[in-house]
PDB file of C-alpha atoms in Angstrom:
ATOM      1  CA  UNK S   1     112.062  27.059  37.760  1.00 46.00           C
ATOM      2  CA  UNK S   2     113.545  26.525  34.394  1.00 47.00           C
ATOM      3  CA  UNK S   3     111.949  28.001  30.992  1.00 56.00           C
ATOM      4  CA  UNK S   4     110.339  25.855  28.599  1.00 70.00           C
ATOM      5  CA  UNK S   5     112.131  25.973  25.280  1.00 91.00           C
ATOM      6  CA  UNK S   6     109.910  25.731  21.801  1.00 96.00           C
ATOM      7  CA  UNK S   7     111.107  22.608  19.676  1.00 97.00           C
ATOM      8  CA  UNK S   8     110.370  22.578  16.007  1.00 98.00           C
ATOM      9  CA  UNK S   9     111.189  19.438  13.736  1.00 97.00           C
ATOM     10  CA  UNK S  10     110.292  18.023  10.742  1.00 98.00           C
ATOM     11  CA  UNK S  11     107.190  15.852  10.300  1.00 98.00           C
ATOM     12  CA  UNK S  12     109.116  12.243  10.578  1.00 97.00           C
ATOM     13  CA  UNK S  13     106.659  10.024   9.972  1.00 97.00           C
ATOM     14  CA  UNK S  14     102.606   9.534   9.198  1.00 97.00           C
ATOM     15  CA  UNK S  15     101.898  10.146  13.076  1.00 98.00           C
ATOM     16  CA  UNK S  16     103.710  13.261  13.160  1.00 98.00           C
ATOM     17  CA  UNK S  17     101.777  14.313   9.733  1.00 98.00           C
ATOM     18  CA  UNK S  18      98.413  13.432  11.440  1.00 97.00           C
ATOM     19  CA  UNK S  19      99.490  15.960  14.160  1.00 98.00           C
ATOM     20  CA  UNK S  20     101.116  18.640  11.492  1.00 98.00           C
ATOM     21  CA  UNK S  21      96.884  18.105  10.118  1.00 97.00           C
ATOM     22  CA  UNK S  22      95.467  18.283  13.718  1.00 97.00           C
ATOM     23  CA  UNK S  23      97.040  21.672  14.871  1.00 97.00           C
ATOM     24  CA  UNK S  24      96.323  23.347  11.176  1.00 97.00           C
ATOM     25  CA  UNK S  25      92.703  21.754  11.172  1.00 97.00           C
ATOM     26  CA  UNK S  26      92.063  23.102  14.891  1.00 97.00           C
ATOM     27  CA  UNK S  27      93.064  26.895  13.254  1.00 97.00           C
ATOM     28  CA  UNK S  28      91.337  26.269  10.585  1.00 96.00           C
ATOM     29  CA  UNK S  29      88.398  24.552  11.634  1.00 94.00           C
ATOM     30  CA  UNK S  30      86.108  25.810   8.483  1.00 93.00           C
ATOM     31  CA  UNK S  31      87.941  23.168   6.492  1.00 93.00           C
ATOM     32  CA  UNK S  32      87.728  19.610   6.240  1.00 88.00           C
ATOM     33  CA  UNK S  33      90.137  16.650   4.725  1.00 89.00           C
ATOM     34  CA  UNK S  34      91.875  13.939   6.069  1.00 94.00           C
ATOM     35  CA  UNK S  35      95.660  12.708   5.057  1.00 96.00           C
ATOM     36  CA  UNK S  36      95.512  11.478   2.619  1.00 95.00           C
ATOM     37  CA  UNK S  37      94.047  14.050   0.601  1.00 95.00           C
ATOM     38  CA  UNK S  38      97.397  15.316   2.719  1.00 96.00           C
ATOM     39  CA  UNK S  39      99.846  13.113   1.954  1.00 96.00           C
ATOM     40  CA  UNK S  40      98.623  13.264  -2.211  1.00 95.00           C
ATOM     41  CA  UNK S  41      99.443  16.462  -2.199  1.00 95.00           C
ATOM     42  CA  UNK S  42     102.847  16.825  -1.036  1.00 96.00           C
ATOM     43  CA  UNK S  43     103.229  14.407  -3.821  1.00 95.00           C
ATOM     44  CA  UNK S  44     102.676  16.268  -6.514  1.00 95.00           C
ATOM     45  CA  UNK S  45     104.891  18.933  -5.156  1.00 96.00           C
ATOM     46  CA  UNK S  46     107.847  20.021  -6.113  1.00 96.00           C
ATOM     47  CA  UNK S  47     109.864  20.088  -2.401  1.00 97.00           C
ATOM     48  CA  UNK S  48     108.030  21.516   0.499  1.00 98.00           C
ATOM     49  CA  UNK S  49     109.048  21.168   4.466  1.00 98.00           C
ATOM     50  CA  UNK S  50     106.001  20.130   7.506  1.00 98.00           C
ATOM     51  CA  UNK S  51     107.426  21.505  10.634  1.00 98.00           C
ATOM     52  CA  UNK S  52     105.569  20.286  13.661  1.00 98.00           C
ATOM     53  CA  UNK S  53     106.949  23.306  17.177  1.00 98.00           C
ATOM     54  CA  UNK S  54     106.370  21.629  20.247  1.00 98.00           C
ATOM     55  CA  UNK S  55     106.976  22.733  23.988  1.00 95.00           C
ATOM     56  CA  UNK S  56     108.142  19.644  26.481  1.00 93.00           C
ATOM     57  CA  UNK S  57     106.706  17.135  23.731  1.00 92.00           C
ATOM     58  CA  UNK S  58     103.022  18.764  23.986  1.00 96.00           C
ATOM     59  CA  UNK S  59     102.144  20.226  19.273  1.00 98.00           C
ATOM     60  CA  UNK S  60     101.664  24.009  19.854  1.00 98.00           C
ATOM     61  CA  UNK S  61     101.892  24.193  15.557  1.00 98.00           C
ATOM     62  CA  UNK S  62     102.494  23.534  12.587  1.00 98.00           C
ATOM     63  CA  UNK S  63     103.990  25.156   9.353  1.00 98.00           C
ATOM     64  CA  UNK S  64     103.990  23.871   5.820  1.00 98.00           C
ATOM     65  CA  UNK S  65     105.203  25.455   3.034  1.00 98.00           C
ATOM     66  CA  UNK S  66     104.933  23.810  -1.100  1.00 97.00           C
ATOM     67  CA  UNK S  67     107.086  24.736  -3.506  1.00 97.00           C
ATOM     68  CA  UNK S  68     104.931  23.605  -6.549  1.00 95.00           C
ATOM     69  CA  UNK S  69     105.863  22.718  -9.848  1.00 93.00           C
ATOM     70  CA  UNK S  70     104.710  25.903 -11.929  1.00 92.00           C
ATOM     71  CA  UNK S  71     105.772  28.042  -9.657  1.00 92.00           C
ATOM     72  CA  UNK S  72     109.320  26.797  -8.736  1.00 93.00           C
ATOM     73  CA  UNK S  73     110.699  30.597  -7.113  1.00 93.00           C
ATOM     74  CA  UNK S  74     107.574  31.206  -5.175  1.00 93.00           C
ATOM     75  CA  UNK S  75     106.823  28.843  -2.253  1.00 96.00           C
ATOM     76  CA  UNK S  76     103.761  28.522  -0.445  1.00 97.00           C
ATOM     77  CA  UNK S  77     103.491  29.159   3.579  1.00 98.00           C
ATOM     78  CA  UNK S  78     101.194  28.496   6.227  1.00 97.00           C
ATOM     79  CA  UNK S  79     101.887  28.659   9.272  1.00 98.00           C
ATOM     80  CA  UNK S  80      99.042  27.091  11.859  1.00 97.00           C
ATOM     81  CA  UNK S  81      99.227  27.759  15.831  1.00 98.00           C
ATOM     82  CA  UNK S  82      95.190  27.258  17.567  1.00 97.00           C
ATOM     83  CA  UNK S  83      94.430  30.030  19.495  1.00 96.00           C
ATOM     84  CA  UNK S  84      94.741  28.322  22.976  1.00 96.00           C
ATOM     85  CA  UNK S  85      99.184  28.789  21.524  1.00 97.00           C
ATOM     86  CA  UNK S  86      99.314  31.948  20.308  1.00 96.00           C
ATOM     87  CA  UNK S  87     101.675  34.217  22.291  1.00 95.00           C
ATOM     88  CA  UNK S  88     104.382  31.945  23.361  1.00 95.00           C
ATOM     89  CA  UNK S  89     106.188  31.923  20.040  1.00 96.00           C
ATOM     90  CA  UNK S  90     105.731  29.250  17.751  1.00 97.00           C
ATOM     91  CA  UNK S  91     105.204  30.695  15.621  1.00 98.00           C
ATOM     92  CA  UNK S  92     108.255  33.096  15.190  1.00 97.00           C
ATOM     93  CA  UNK S  93     109.918  29.575  15.177  1.00 98.00           C
ATOM     94  CA  UNK S  94     107.971  27.741  12.641  1.00 98.00           C
ATOM     95  CA  UNK S  95     108.913  30.828  11.055  1.00 98.00           C
ATOM     96  CA  UNK S  96     111.909  31.056  10.656  1.00 98.00           C
ATOM     97  CA  UNK S  97     112.487  27.092  10.378  1.00 98.00           C
ATOM     98  CA  UNK S  98     110.561  27.336   7.272  1.00 98.00           C
ATOM     99  CA  UNK S  99     113.206  30.769   6.222  1.00 98.00           C
ATOM    100  CA  UNK S 100     115.743  28.156   6.899  1.00 98.00           C
ATOM    101  CA  UNK S 101     114.464  26.189   4.461  1.00 98.00           C
ATOM    102  CA  UNK S 102     113.788  28.736   1.959  1.00 98.00           C
ATOM    103  CA  UNK S 103     117.265  29.801   1.978  1.00 98.00           C
ATOM    104  CA  UNK S 104     118.891  27.234   1.822  1.00 97.00           C
ATOM    105  CA  UNK S 105     117.246  26.661  -1.898  1.00 97.00           C
ATOM    106  CA  UNK S 106     118.129  29.816  -3.027  1.00 97.00           C
ATOM    107  CA  UNK S 107     114.412  31.223  -2.220  1.00 97.00           C
ATOM    108  CA  UNK S 108     113.601  34.777  -1.446  1.00 96.00           C
ATOM    109  CA  UNK S 109     110.172  35.391  -0.899  1.00 97.00           C
ATOM    110  CA  UNK S 110     107.426  33.775   0.587  1.00 97.00           C
ATOM    111  CA  UNK S 111     103.893  33.479  -0.512  1.00 97.00           C
ATOM    112  CA  UNK S 112     101.376  32.994   2.669  1.00 98.00           C
ATOM    113  CA  UNK S 113      97.720  32.639   3.077  1.00 97.00           C
ATOM    114  CA  UNK S 114      95.213  33.019   6.115  1.00 97.00           C
ATOM    115  CA  UNK S 115      92.076  32.171   6.421  1.00 97.00           C
ATOM    116  CA  UNK S 116      90.361  36.470   5.818  1.00 97.00           C
ATOM    117  CA  UNK S 117      88.306  35.838   9.782  1.00 97.00           C
ATOM    118  CA  UNK S 118      91.798  35.503  11.058  1.00 97.00           C
ATOM    119  CA  UNK S 119      92.123  38.761  12.677  1.00 96.00           C
ATOM    120  CA  UNK S 120      95.516  37.434  14.880  1.00 96.00           C
ATOM    121  CA  UNK S 121      97.520  35.916  11.847  1.00 97.00           C
ATOM    122  CA  UNK S 122      96.802  38.751   9.283  1.00 97.00           C
ATOM    123  CA  UNK S 123      98.483  41.005  12.367  1.00 97.00           C
ATOM    124  CA  UNK S 124     101.629  38.739  12.769  1.00 97.00           C
ATOM    125  CA  UNK S 125     102.367  37.822   9.247  1.00 98.00           C
ATOM    126  CA  UNK S 126     102.137  42.484   8.860  1.00 98.00           C
ATOM    127  CA  UNK S 127     104.517  42.696  11.779  1.00 98.00           C
ATOM    128  CA  UNK S 128     107.159  40.774   9.529  1.00 98.00           C
ATOM    129  CA  UNK S 129     106.911  42.917   6.475  1.00 98.00           C
ATOM    130  CA  UNK S 130     103.788  40.659   4.541  1.00 98.00           C
ATOM    131  CA  UNK S 131     101.163  42.554   1.825  1.00 98.00           C
ATOM    132  CA  UNK S 132      98.140  41.289   0.975  1.00 98.00           C
ATOM    133  CA  UNK S 133      98.686  40.314  -2.926  1.00 96.00           C
ATOM    134  CA  UNK S 134      94.960  38.746  -2.999  1.00 97.00           C
ATOM    135  CA  UNK S 135      91.917  37.967  -2.076  1.00 98.00           C
ATOM    136  CA  UNK S 136      89.974  34.891  -2.554  1.00 97.00           C
ATOM    137  CA  UNK S 137      86.404  35.679  -1.529  1.00 97.00           C
ATOM    138  CA  UNK S 138      84.643  32.629   0.508  1.00 98.00           C
ATOM    139  CA  UNK S 139      80.803  31.307  -0.453  1.00 98.00           C
ATOM    140  CA  UNK S 140      78.725  27.483   1.321  1.00 98.00           C
ATOM    141  CA  UNK S 141      75.620  26.580  -0.473  1.00 98.00           C
ATOM    142  CA  UNK S 142      73.104  25.022   2.229  1.00 98.00           C
ATOM    143  CA  UNK S 143      72.090  21.819   0.585  1.00 98.00           C
ATOM    144  CA  UNK S 144      69.456  21.504   3.166  1.00 97.00           C
ATOM    145  CA  UNK S 145      67.711  24.280   2.358  1.00 97.00           C
ATOM    146  CA  UNK S 146      67.094  24.758  -1.402  1.00 96.00           C
ATOM    147  CA  UNK S 147      66.209  22.415  -4.414  1.00 96.00           C
ATOM    148  CA  UNK S 148      68.359  21.553  -7.028  1.00 97.00           C
ATOM    149  CA  UNK S 149      68.440  23.873 -10.019  1.00 97.00           C
ATOM    150  CA  UNK S 150      67.911  22.498 -13.303  1.00 97.00           C
ATOM    151  CA  UNK S 151      70.043  21.643 -15.609  1.00 98.00           C
ATOM    152  CA  UNK S 152      69.932  23.884 -18.793  1.00 97.00           C
ATOM    153  CA  UNK S 153      72.887  24.126 -21.220  1.00 98.00           C
ATOM    154  CA  UNK S 154      73.212  25.417 -24.258  1.00 97.00           C
ATOM    155  CA  UNK S 155      71.261  24.295 -27.435  1.00 97.00           C
ATOM    156  CA  UNK S 156      73.461  21.197 -28.900  1.00 97.00           C
ATOM    157  CA  UNK S 157      75.770  20.664 -25.865  1.00 98.00           C
ATOM    158  CA  UNK S 158      74.779  17.685 -23.465  1.00 98.00           C
ATOM    159  CA  UNK S 159      76.333  18.012 -19.544  1.00 98.00           C
ATOM    160  CA  UNK S 160      78.133  14.119 -18.449  1.00 98.00           C
ATOM    161  CA  UNK S 161      79.562  12.605 -15.994  1.00 98.00           C
ATOM    162  CA  UNK S 162      83.032  11.199 -17.066  1.00 98.00           C
ATOM    163  CA  UNK S 163      82.774   8.278 -15.093  1.00 97.00           C
ATOM    164  CA  UNK S 164      80.547   6.787 -18.454  1.00 96.00           C
ATOM    165  CA  UNK S 165      83.205   8.960 -20.678  1.00 97.00           C
ATOM    166  CA  UNK S 166      86.318   7.835 -19.623  1.00 96.00           C
ATOM    167  CA  UNK S 167      88.169   8.328 -22.878  1.00 97.00           C
ATOM    168  CA  UNK S 168      87.897  12.242 -22.322  1.00 97.00           C
ATOM    169  CA  UNK S 169      90.838  12.764 -20.564  1.00 97.00           C
ATOM    170  CA  UNK S 170      92.792  13.617 -23.126  1.00 98.00           C
ATOM    171  CA  UNK S 171      90.061  16.660 -23.720  1.00 98.00           C
ATOM    172  CA  UNK S 172      89.531  17.594 -20.051  1.00 98.00           C
ATOM    173  CA  UNK S 173      93.512  18.832 -19.790  1.00 98.00           C
ATOM    174  CA  UNK S 174      93.449  20.667 -22.675  1.00 98.00           C
ATOM    175  CA  UNK S 175      90.251  22.617 -21.344  1.00 98.00           C
ATOM    176  CA  UNK S 176      92.505  23.618 -18.273  1.00 97.00           C
ATOM    177  CA  UNK S 177      95.392  24.755 -20.406  1.00 97.00           C
ATOM    178  CA  UNK S 178      93.067  26.673 -22.398  1.00 97.00           C
ATOM    179  CA  UNK S 179      90.970  27.903 -19.182  1.00 96.00           C
ATOM    180  CA  UNK S 180      93.590  27.576 -15.878  1.00 94.00           C
ATOM    181  CA  UNK S 181      95.462  31.109 -17.127  1.00 93.00           C
ATOM    182  CA  UNK S 182      92.299  33.232 -17.023  1.00 94.00           C
ATOM    183  CA  UNK S 183      91.956  32.073 -13.149  1.00 91.00           C
ATOM    184  CA  UNK S 184      92.839  35.457 -10.856  1.00 89.00           C
ATOM    185  CA  UNK S 185      95.357  35.026  -9.364  1.00 85.00           C
ATOM    186  CA  UNK S 186      96.746  31.864 -10.997  1.00 87.00           C
ATOM    187  CA  UNK S 187      97.898  33.987 -14.477  1.00 88.00           C
ATOM    188  CA  UNK S 188     101.777  33.131 -14.079  1.00 86.00           C
ATOM    189  CA  UNK S 189     101.468  29.388 -13.461  1.00 89.00           C
ATOM    190  CA  UNK S 190     103.657  26.559 -15.473  1.00 92.00           C
ATOM    191  CA  UNK S 191     100.962  24.158 -16.609  1.00 94.00           C
ATOM    192  CA  UNK S 192     101.501  20.613 -15.684  1.00 94.00           C
ATOM    193  CA  UNK S 193     102.142  17.478 -17.911  1.00 95.00           C
ATOM    194  CA  UNK S 194      99.405  15.331 -19.454  1.00 97.00           C
ATOM    195  CA  UNK S 195     100.559  12.824 -17.120  1.00 96.00           C
ATOM    196  CA  UNK S 196     101.401  14.706 -13.985  1.00 95.00           C
ATOM    197  CA  UNK S 197      97.871  16.289 -13.866  1.00 95.00           C
ATOM    198  CA  UNK S 198      96.133  13.684 -14.764  1.00 96.00           C
ATOM    199  CA  UNK S 199      97.337  11.703 -11.553  1.00 95.00           C
ATOM    200  CA  UNK S 200      97.642  15.086  -9.346  1.00 93.00           C
ATOM    201  CA  UNK S 201      94.175  16.704  -9.887  1.00 93.00           C
ATOM    202  CA  UNK S 202      91.842  14.017 -11.007  1.00 96.00           C
ATOM    203  CA  UNK S 203      92.588  10.960  -9.273  1.00 94.00           C
ATOM    204  CA  UNK S 204      93.418  11.367  -5.858  1.00 93.00           C
ATOM    205  CA  UNK S 205      92.140  10.897  -3.672  1.00 93.00           C
ATOM    206  CA  UNK S 206      89.581  13.513  -3.173  1.00 93.00           C
ATOM    207  CA  UNK S 207      88.723  13.384  -6.772  1.00 95.00           C
ATOM    208  CA  UNK S 208      85.441  11.246  -7.810  1.00 95.00           C
ATOM    209  CA  UNK S 209      85.251  10.644 -11.706  1.00 97.00           C
ATOM    210  CA  UNK S 210      81.400  10.370 -11.199  1.00 97.00           C
ATOM    211  CA  UNK S 211      81.545  13.608  -9.297  1.00 96.00           C
ATOM    212  CA  UNK S 212      83.172  15.354 -11.723  1.00 98.00           C
ATOM    213  CA  UNK S 213      81.141  17.194 -14.725  1.00 98.00           C
ATOM    214  CA  UNK S 214      81.724  17.646 -18.692  1.00 98.00           C
ATOM    215  CA  UNK S 215      79.764  19.893 -21.271  1.00 98.00           C
ATOM    216  CA  UNK S 216      79.863  18.323 -24.392  1.00 98.00           C
ATOM    217  CA  UNK S 217      79.139  19.533 -27.969  1.00 97.00           C
ATOM    218  CA  UNK S 218      78.967  16.677 -30.612  1.00 94.00           C
ATOM    219  CA  UNK S 219      82.506  15.096 -30.214  1.00 91.00           C
ATOM    220  CA  UNK S 220      84.351  18.083 -28.245  1.00 96.00           C
ATOM    221  CA  UNK S 221      84.317  18.844 -24.881  1.00 98.00           C
ATOM    222  CA  UNK S 222      83.382  22.493 -24.587  1.00 98.00           C
ATOM    223  CA  UNK S 223      83.394  22.835 -20.128  1.00 98.00           C
ATOM    224  CA  UNK S 224      84.281  20.956 -17.080  1.00 98.00           C
ATOM    225  CA  UNK S 225      83.230  21.352 -12.990  1.00 98.00           C
ATOM    226  CA  UNK S 226      84.953  18.551 -10.373  1.00 97.00           C
ATOM    227  CA  UNK S 227      84.336  18.371  -7.321  1.00 96.00           C
ATOM    228  CA  UNK S 228      87.253  17.874  -3.721  1.00 95.00           C
ATOM    229  CA  UNK S 229      85.568  15.131  -1.848  1.00 95.00           C
ATOM    230  CA  UNK S 230      87.166  14.868   1.665  1.00 94.00           C
ATOM    231  CA  UNK S 231      87.863  11.191   3.377  1.00 93.00           C
ATOM    232  CA  UNK S 232      86.928  12.355   6.328  1.00 93.00           C
ATOM    233  CA  UNK S 233      83.386  14.024   6.514  1.00 93.00           C
ATOM    234  CA  UNK S 234      80.094  12.730   3.702  1.00 94.00           C
ATOM    235  CA  UNK S 235      78.507  15.467   4.427  1.00 96.00           C
ATOM    236  CA  UNK S 236      80.990  18.974   2.907  1.00 96.00           C
ATOM    237  CA  UNK S 237      82.125  18.931  -0.582  1.00 96.00           C
ATOM    238  CA  UNK S 238      84.656  21.527  -2.062  1.00 97.00           C
ATOM    239  CA  UNK S 239      84.163  23.183  -5.982  1.00 97.00           C
ATOM    240  CA  UNK S 240      87.620  23.111  -7.330  1.00 93.00           C
ATOM    241  CA  UNK S 241      88.004  24.416 -10.630  1.00 93.00           C
ATOM    242  CA  UNK S 242      85.024  24.545 -13.369  1.00 96.00           C
ATOM    243  CA  UNK S 243      86.545  25.551 -17.229  1.00 97.00           C
ATOM    244  CA  UNK S 244      84.958  27.029 -19.872  1.00 98.00           C
ATOM    245  CA  UNK S 245      86.391  27.094 -23.161  1.00 98.00           C
ATOM    246  CA  UNK S 246      86.960  30.562 -24.174  1.00 97.00           C
ATOM    247  CA  UNK S 247      84.812  29.474 -27.731  1.00 97.00           C
ATOM    248  CA  UNK S 248      82.180  28.273 -25.718  1.00 98.00           C
ATOM    249  CA  UNK S 249      81.687  31.241 -22.659  1.00 97.00           C
ATOM    250  CA  UNK S 250      78.467  33.757 -22.018  1.00 96.00           C
ATOM    251  CA  UNK S 251      76.419  30.772 -23.124  1.00 97.00           C
ATOM    252  CA  UNK S 252      75.403  29.541 -19.475  1.00 98.00           C
ATOM    253  CA  UNK S 253      77.776  26.404 -19.679  1.00 98.00           C
ATOM    254  CA  UNK S 254      78.986  26.638 -16.397  1.00 98.00           C
ATOM    255  CA  UNK S 255      75.799  27.367 -14.652  1.00 98.00           C
ATOM    256  CA  UNK S 256      74.767  23.780 -16.539  1.00 98.00           C
ATOM    257  CA  UNK S 257      77.895  21.950 -15.241  1.00 98.00           C
ATOM    258  CA  UNK S 258      77.803  23.574 -11.687  1.00 98.00           C
ATOM    259  CA  UNK S 259      73.575  22.911 -11.970  1.00 98.00           C
ATOM    260  CA  UNK S 260      74.448  18.983 -12.200  1.00 98.00           C
ATOM    261  CA  UNK S 261      77.413  19.773  -9.948  1.00 98.00           C
ATOM    262  CA  UNK S 262      74.908  20.464  -7.036  1.00 98.00           C
ATOM    263  CA  UNK S 263      72.052  17.669  -8.570  1.00 98.00           C
ATOM    264  CA  UNK S 264      74.709  16.134  -8.256  1.00 98.00           C
ATOM    265  CA  UNK S 265      75.446  16.859  -4.128  1.00 98.00           C
ATOM    266  CA  UNK S 266      72.017  16.325  -2.870  1.00 98.00           C
ATOM    267  CA  UNK S 267      71.075  12.450  -4.079  1.00 98.00           C
ATOM    268  CA  UNK S 268      74.376  11.961  -2.514  1.00 97.00           C
ATOM    269  CA  UNK S 269      73.575  13.246   0.961  1.00 97.00           C
ATOM    270  CA  UNK S 270      75.960  16.475   0.566  1.00 97.00           C
ATOM    271  CA  UNK S 271      74.451  19.120   2.736  1.00 98.00           C
ATOM    272  CA  UNK S 272      77.264  21.492   2.250  1.00 98.00           C
ATOM    273  CA  UNK S 273      79.276  22.718  -0.829  1.00 98.00           C
ATOM    274  CA  UNK S 274      82.051  25.155  -0.514  1.00 98.00           C
ATOM    275  CA  UNK S 275      84.566  27.304  -3.518  1.00 97.00           C
ATOM    276  CA  UNK S 276      86.511  30.427  -3.379  1.00 97.00           C
ATOM    277  CA  UNK S 277      86.659  33.386  -5.879  1.00 96.00           C
ATOM    278  CA  UNK S 278      89.404  36.176  -6.156  1.00 96.00           C
ATOM    279  CA  UNK S 279      87.104  39.004  -5.597  1.00 96.00           C
ATOM    280  CA  UNK S 280      88.412  40.078  -9.199  1.00 95.00           C
ATOM    281  CA  UNK S 281      86.334  37.075 -10.521  1.00 95.00           C
ATOM    282  CA  UNK S 282      82.820  38.798 -10.924  1.00 94.00           C
ATOM    283  CA  UNK S 283      81.224  36.450 -13.279  1.00 94.00           C
ATOM    284  CA  UNK S 284      81.398  33.094 -11.794  1.00 96.00           C
ATOM    285  CA  UNK S 285      81.148  35.343  -7.980  1.00 97.00           C
ATOM    286  CA  UNK S 286      77.589  36.436  -9.222  1.00 97.00           C
ATOM    287  CA  UNK S 287      76.475  33.166 -10.320  1.00 97.00           C
ATOM    288  CA  UNK S 288      77.462  31.663  -7.354  1.00 98.00           C
ATOM    289  CA  UNK S 289      75.213  34.152  -6.356  1.00 98.00           C
ATOM    290  CA  UNK S 290      72.699  33.987  -8.639  1.00 97.00           C
ATOM    291  CA  UNK S 291      72.556  29.763  -7.613  1.00 98.00           C
ATOM    292  CA  UNK S 292      72.082  30.442  -3.488  1.00 98.00           C
ATOM    293  CA  UNK S 293      75.603  30.748  -1.995  1.00 98.00           C
ATOM    294  CA  UNK S 294      76.009  33.032   0.626  1.00 98.00           C
ATOM    295  CA  UNK S 295      79.246  34.007   1.887  1.00 98.00           C
ATOM    296  CA  UNK S 296      81.877  31.626   4.133  1.00 98.00           C
ATOM    297  CA  UNK S 297      85.247  31.894   5.707  1.00 98.00           C
ATOM    298  CA  UNK S 298      87.370  33.201   2.700  1.00 98.00           C
ATOM    299  CA  UNK S 299      91.123  33.068   2.151  1.00 98.00           C
ATOM    300  CA  UNK S 300      93.508  35.351   2.480  1.00 98.00           C
ATOM    301  CA  UNK S 301      97.355  35.787  -0.486  1.00 98.00           C
ATOM    302  CA  UNK S 302     100.291  37.187   1.284  1.00 98.00           C
ATOM    303  CA  UNK S 303     103.722  38.666   0.240  1.00 98.00           C
ATOM    304  CA  UNK S 304     106.529  38.162   2.102  1.00 98.00           C
ATOM    305  CA  UNK S 305     110.360  38.488   3.340  1.00 98.00           C
ATOM    306  CA  UNK S 306     112.388  35.176   4.613  1.00 98.00           C
ATOM    307  CA  UNK S 307     112.873  35.710   8.053  1.00 97.00           C
TER     308      UNK S 307
END
């Protein structure tokens, strides 16, 4: 009997990209997004590597390394082998090939991302010298079981849709520049320039101006909150970012923005909202709990060596 050989190769076309995404979604079945979002994500990167592991033509798993513009020395890697195909060596082959890609670029370590309910993947990473760097706790809100909370901004502040105030794009960028370094886990990431941020963070296939809400005090935008929407699942949305200028925090603006999002999502037929927050982000985690969000699958970020 001739032993089957696992072959690893880059995604050659859109069909391969879909196969890679299918392996990811089979490994992370709690996620919901389509190929347009994947392709937009890749377009925002400094560099990337998307691989498939096959045995006799059948896909066993996929591997992605992403090099972000704001973190050019810290590639993020995801090795996604669905449970039915584990133990055959596909994960090891993908990890080795991604390591070769990183080494060719002079990179020395990986940041790996795992679902926090995937014990097998955690053990796989730990055996290869990865250690936990941070943990984003997941929460979800069942919109079918709640009534939207009232939108009650502080006196002098109005909550509006970005679709109604498109001229605020530059102001939203300034809020993002100020607030992003305050998000635990993202302190070291360099912010993109305005045009790149606008294209990648606000005008992608998962972004809709009517699903982005802005807190306005007079002529000043002081905070905003946006969703990341799925091209394949119209019932679930992900909270992308809730940001408030430092001088305006502690007044209930984040609660008002999030309440506006909940009301919009329920009115537009969504059934579930999800998000993750670093376990150190106690203020946002407390707010989510008060609004009715309950524990859900989160993400573990690990740091480790190349193969």
